[in-house]
Structure formats: structure tokens, C-alpha cells
Short mmCIF file of C-alpha atoms in Angstrom, two decimals:
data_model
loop_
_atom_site.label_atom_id
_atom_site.label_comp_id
_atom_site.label_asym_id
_atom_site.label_seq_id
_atom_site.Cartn_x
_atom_site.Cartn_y
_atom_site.Cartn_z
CA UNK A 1 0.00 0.00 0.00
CA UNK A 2 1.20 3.76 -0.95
CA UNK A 3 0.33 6.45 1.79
CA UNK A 4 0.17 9.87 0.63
CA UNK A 5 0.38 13.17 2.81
CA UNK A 6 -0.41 16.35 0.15
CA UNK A 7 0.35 18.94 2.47
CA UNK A 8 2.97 21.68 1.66
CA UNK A 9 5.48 19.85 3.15
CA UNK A 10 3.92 15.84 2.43
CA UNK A 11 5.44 13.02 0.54
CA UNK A 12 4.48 9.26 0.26
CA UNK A 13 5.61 5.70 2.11
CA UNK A 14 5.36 2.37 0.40
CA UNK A 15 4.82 -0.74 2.91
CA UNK A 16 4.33 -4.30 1.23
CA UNK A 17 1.67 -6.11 1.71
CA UNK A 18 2.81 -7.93 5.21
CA UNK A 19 2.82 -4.13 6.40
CA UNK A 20 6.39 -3.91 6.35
CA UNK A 21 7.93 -0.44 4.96
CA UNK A 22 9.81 -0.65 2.03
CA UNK A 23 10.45 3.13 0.84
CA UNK A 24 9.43 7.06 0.85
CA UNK A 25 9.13 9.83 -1.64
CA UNK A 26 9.72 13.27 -0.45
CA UNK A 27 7.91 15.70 -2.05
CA UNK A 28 10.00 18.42 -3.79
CA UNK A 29 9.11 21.59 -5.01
CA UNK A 30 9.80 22.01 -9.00
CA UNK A 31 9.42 25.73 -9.58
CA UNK A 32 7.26 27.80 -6.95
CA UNK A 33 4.61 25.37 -5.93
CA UNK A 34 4.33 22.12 -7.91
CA UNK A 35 6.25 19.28 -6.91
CA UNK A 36 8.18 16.65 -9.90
CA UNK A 37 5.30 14.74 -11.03
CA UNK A 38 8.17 12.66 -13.42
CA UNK A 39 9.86 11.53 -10.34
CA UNK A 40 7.14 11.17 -7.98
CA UNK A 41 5.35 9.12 -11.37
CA UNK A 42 8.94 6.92 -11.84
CA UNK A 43 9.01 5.99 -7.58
CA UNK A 44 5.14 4.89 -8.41
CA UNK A 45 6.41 2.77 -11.14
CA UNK A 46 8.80 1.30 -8.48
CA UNK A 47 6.34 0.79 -6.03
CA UNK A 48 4.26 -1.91 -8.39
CA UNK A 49 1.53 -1.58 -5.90
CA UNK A 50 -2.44 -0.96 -6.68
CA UNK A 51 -3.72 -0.03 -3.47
CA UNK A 52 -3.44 3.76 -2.65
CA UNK A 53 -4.67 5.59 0.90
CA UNK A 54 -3.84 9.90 0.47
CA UNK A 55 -4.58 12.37 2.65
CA UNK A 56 -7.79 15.15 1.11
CA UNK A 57 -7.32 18.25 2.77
CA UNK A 58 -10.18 20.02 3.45
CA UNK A 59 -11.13 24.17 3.51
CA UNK A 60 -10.59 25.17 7.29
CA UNK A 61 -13.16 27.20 9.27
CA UNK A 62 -12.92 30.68 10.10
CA UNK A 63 -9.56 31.67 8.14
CA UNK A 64 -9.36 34.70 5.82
CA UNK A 65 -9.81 34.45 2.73
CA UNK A 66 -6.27 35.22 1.63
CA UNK A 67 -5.09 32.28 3.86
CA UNK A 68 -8.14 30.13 2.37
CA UNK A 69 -6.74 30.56 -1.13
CA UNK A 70 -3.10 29.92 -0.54
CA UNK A 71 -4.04 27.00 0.85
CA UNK A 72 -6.31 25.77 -1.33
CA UNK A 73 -3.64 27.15 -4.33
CA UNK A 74 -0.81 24.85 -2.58
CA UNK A 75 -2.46 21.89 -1.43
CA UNK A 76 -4.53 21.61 -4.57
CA UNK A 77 -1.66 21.95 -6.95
CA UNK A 78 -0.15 18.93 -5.20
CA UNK A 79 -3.15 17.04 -4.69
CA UNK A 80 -4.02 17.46 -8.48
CA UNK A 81 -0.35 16.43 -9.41
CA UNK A 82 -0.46 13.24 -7.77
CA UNK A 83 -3.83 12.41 -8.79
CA UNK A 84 -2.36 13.36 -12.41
CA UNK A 85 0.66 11.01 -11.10
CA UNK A 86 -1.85 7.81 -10.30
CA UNK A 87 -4.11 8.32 -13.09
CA UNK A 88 -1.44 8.17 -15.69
CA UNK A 89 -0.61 4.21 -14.37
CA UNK A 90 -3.66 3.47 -13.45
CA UNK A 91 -3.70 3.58 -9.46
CA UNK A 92 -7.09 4.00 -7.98
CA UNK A 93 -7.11 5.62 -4.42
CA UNK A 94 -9.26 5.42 -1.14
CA UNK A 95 -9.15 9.14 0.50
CA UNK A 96 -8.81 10.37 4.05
CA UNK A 97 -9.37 13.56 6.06
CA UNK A 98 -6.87 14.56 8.60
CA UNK A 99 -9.19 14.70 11.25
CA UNK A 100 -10.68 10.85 10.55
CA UNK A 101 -6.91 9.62 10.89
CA UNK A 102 -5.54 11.92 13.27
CA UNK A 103 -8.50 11.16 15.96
CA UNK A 104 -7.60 7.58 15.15
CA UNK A 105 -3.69 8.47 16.23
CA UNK A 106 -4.94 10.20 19.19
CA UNK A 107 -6.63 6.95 20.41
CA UNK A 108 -3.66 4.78 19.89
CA UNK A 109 -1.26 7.65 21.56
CA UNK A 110 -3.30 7.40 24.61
CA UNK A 111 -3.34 3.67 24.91
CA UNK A 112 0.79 4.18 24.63
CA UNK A 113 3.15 3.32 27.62
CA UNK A 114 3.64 6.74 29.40
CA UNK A 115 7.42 6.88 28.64
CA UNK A 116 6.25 6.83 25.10
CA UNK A 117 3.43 9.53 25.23
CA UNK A 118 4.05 12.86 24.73
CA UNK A 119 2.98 15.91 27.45
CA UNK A 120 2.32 18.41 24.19
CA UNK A 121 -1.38 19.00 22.96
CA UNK A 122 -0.60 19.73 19.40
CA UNK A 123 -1.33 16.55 16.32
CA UNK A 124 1.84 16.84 14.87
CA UNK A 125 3.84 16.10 18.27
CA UNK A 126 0.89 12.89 19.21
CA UNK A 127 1.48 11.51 15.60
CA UNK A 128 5.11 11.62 16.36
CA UNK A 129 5.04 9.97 19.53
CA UNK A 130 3.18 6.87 18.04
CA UNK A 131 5.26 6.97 15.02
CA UNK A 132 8.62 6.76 17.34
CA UNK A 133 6.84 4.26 19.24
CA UNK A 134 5.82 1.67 16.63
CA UNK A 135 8.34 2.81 13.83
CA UNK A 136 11.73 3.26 15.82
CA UNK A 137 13.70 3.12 13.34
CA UNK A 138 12.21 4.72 10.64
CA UNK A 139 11.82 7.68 12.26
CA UNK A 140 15.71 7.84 13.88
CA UNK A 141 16.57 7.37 9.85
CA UNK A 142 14.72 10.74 9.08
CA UNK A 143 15.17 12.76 12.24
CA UNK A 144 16.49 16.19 11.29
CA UNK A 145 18.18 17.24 14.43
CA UNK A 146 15.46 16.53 16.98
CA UNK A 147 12.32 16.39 15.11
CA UNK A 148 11.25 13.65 12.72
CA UNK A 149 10.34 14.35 9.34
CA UNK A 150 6.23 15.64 9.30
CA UNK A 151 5.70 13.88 6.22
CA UNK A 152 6.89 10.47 7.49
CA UNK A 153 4.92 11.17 10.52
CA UNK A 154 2.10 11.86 8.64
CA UNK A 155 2.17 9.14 6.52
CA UNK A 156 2.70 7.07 9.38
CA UNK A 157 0.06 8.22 11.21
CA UNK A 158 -2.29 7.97 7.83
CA UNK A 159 -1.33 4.13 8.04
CA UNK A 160 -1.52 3.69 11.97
CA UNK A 161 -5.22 4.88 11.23
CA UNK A 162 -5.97 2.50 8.25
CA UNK A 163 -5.02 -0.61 10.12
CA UNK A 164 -5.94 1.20 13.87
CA UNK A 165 -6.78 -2.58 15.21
CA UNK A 166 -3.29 -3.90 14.87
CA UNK A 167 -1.75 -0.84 16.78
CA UNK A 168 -4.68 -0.41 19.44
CA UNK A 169 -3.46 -2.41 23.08
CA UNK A 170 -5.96 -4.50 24.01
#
């Protein structure tokens, strides 16, 4: 399965079908805003996989409308170029909002060992406390001085949510 996170800053994991990760795409800008559909299309190619989970991103309450349409401007252009991206070999895709997977990652991240749980409110520090937790590794690999990578975590996070009874302590 191929996770995709289309924020500003996303990118995309590949796990095989046992669940076990096998490589990620960093998104890079190409020009002001779009990111390289040709490599991002060649790394899909790689991949061989037809199952496809990304991340929809929807318009947030209550912001301006100059914040509304650099958003949607940014996140758009990227969501568009990977749906370009998957149409053009043929990948269908099952979407997700944030909030669906994140209150998903806030359910495992409470049912976490309290060594592993983190004492900060915001998503992006809970999704990176369960990603540390479950994907070690992974996550020292693309740790940029002390925080991990957002995309990873995001991705991770995306998956955690997909297949929430395998990571959920009974």
C-alpha cells in the first residue's frame, strides 16, 4: 500500500503487503509550488503496488480568505499532481481527512506506555510519539536534528489509522 500526505510539506511511504515499509518519496518543489510529477510518477512505477490511501485536505473554518486561497492554491496543486501522477498508471485511491486519521492516532497515543506519550497538545507532536513508538527506526533514519520528518509522521500516522486494530493495546 502507498500512503500519501499532500500537504505543503507531504510526501508518500510504500509498505508491502505484510505491512512492512519498504520506501518514501519526499515531495520536492519544481518551480514555486508544484512538486516533480516525473519523479514522484517513476518511484510509483517502483512501487508496483495498486492499493493507494492519500490524505484530502479540506477548507478550514474561520480563516481569511487570503489564507483560504493559498491553501487551497498549494495543497490543490499537489493534490491534483499526484492524482495526475496515479491516473497516468492506473492507481485508484481510497481518500482520508486529517481529522478521521488523526483522531484515530490520538486513540492509539493514549493507549501508549507513558514513557512513550508525549505531554504536548498539538497533532503533529501525538502523531510523532506513536510513530517513534511503533516505527523506531524509521523515524531515527529521518530525524532532522530533533524532530522527525512531518511527512513520514504523517504518513505514518495515515497508516496507523488504516489498520488502527493492529496498533490499538488491548
Amino acid at each position: 500500500m502507498i500512503v500519501i500526505d499532500t500537504g505543503t510539506k507531504g510526501g508518500a511511504i510504500h509498505f508491502t503487503s505484510d505491512g512492512q515499509f519498504r520506501d518514501f518519496f519526499k515531495f520536492e518543489k519544481c518551480g514555486e509550488v508544484f512538486l516533480n510529477m516525473f519523479d514522484f510518477h517513476d518511484w510509483l512505477c517502483e512501487c508496483n503496488d495498486n492499493e493507494v490511501l492519500i490524505e484530502r485536505i479540506p477548507a478550514m473554518p474561520k480563516q481569511s480568505v487570503v489564507s483560504t486561497s493559498i491553501q487551497f492554491f498549494h495543497v490543490g496543486s499537489i493534490y491534483t499532481t499526484v492524482l495526475i501522477a496515479l491516473d497516468a498508471i492506473g492507481l485508484e485511491l481510497k481518500d482520508v481527512y486529517p481529522r478521521t486519521w488523526s483522531s484515530g492516532v490520538s486513540r492509539v497515543h493514549n493507549e501508549l506506555p507513558d514513557h512513550a506519550r508525549t505531554n504536548k497538545d498539538k497533532m503533529k507532536y501525538i502523531t510523532e510519539a506513536v510513530a517513534k513508538y511503533y516505527f523506531p527506526e524509521l523515524c531515527k533514519k529521518y530525524t532532522k536534528r530533533t524532530r522527525v520528518d512531518d511527512a513520514l509522521t504523517d504518513c505514518l500516522g495515515i497508516w496507523i489509522w488504516y489498520n488502527i486494530n493492529d496498533y490499538l493495546i488491548d
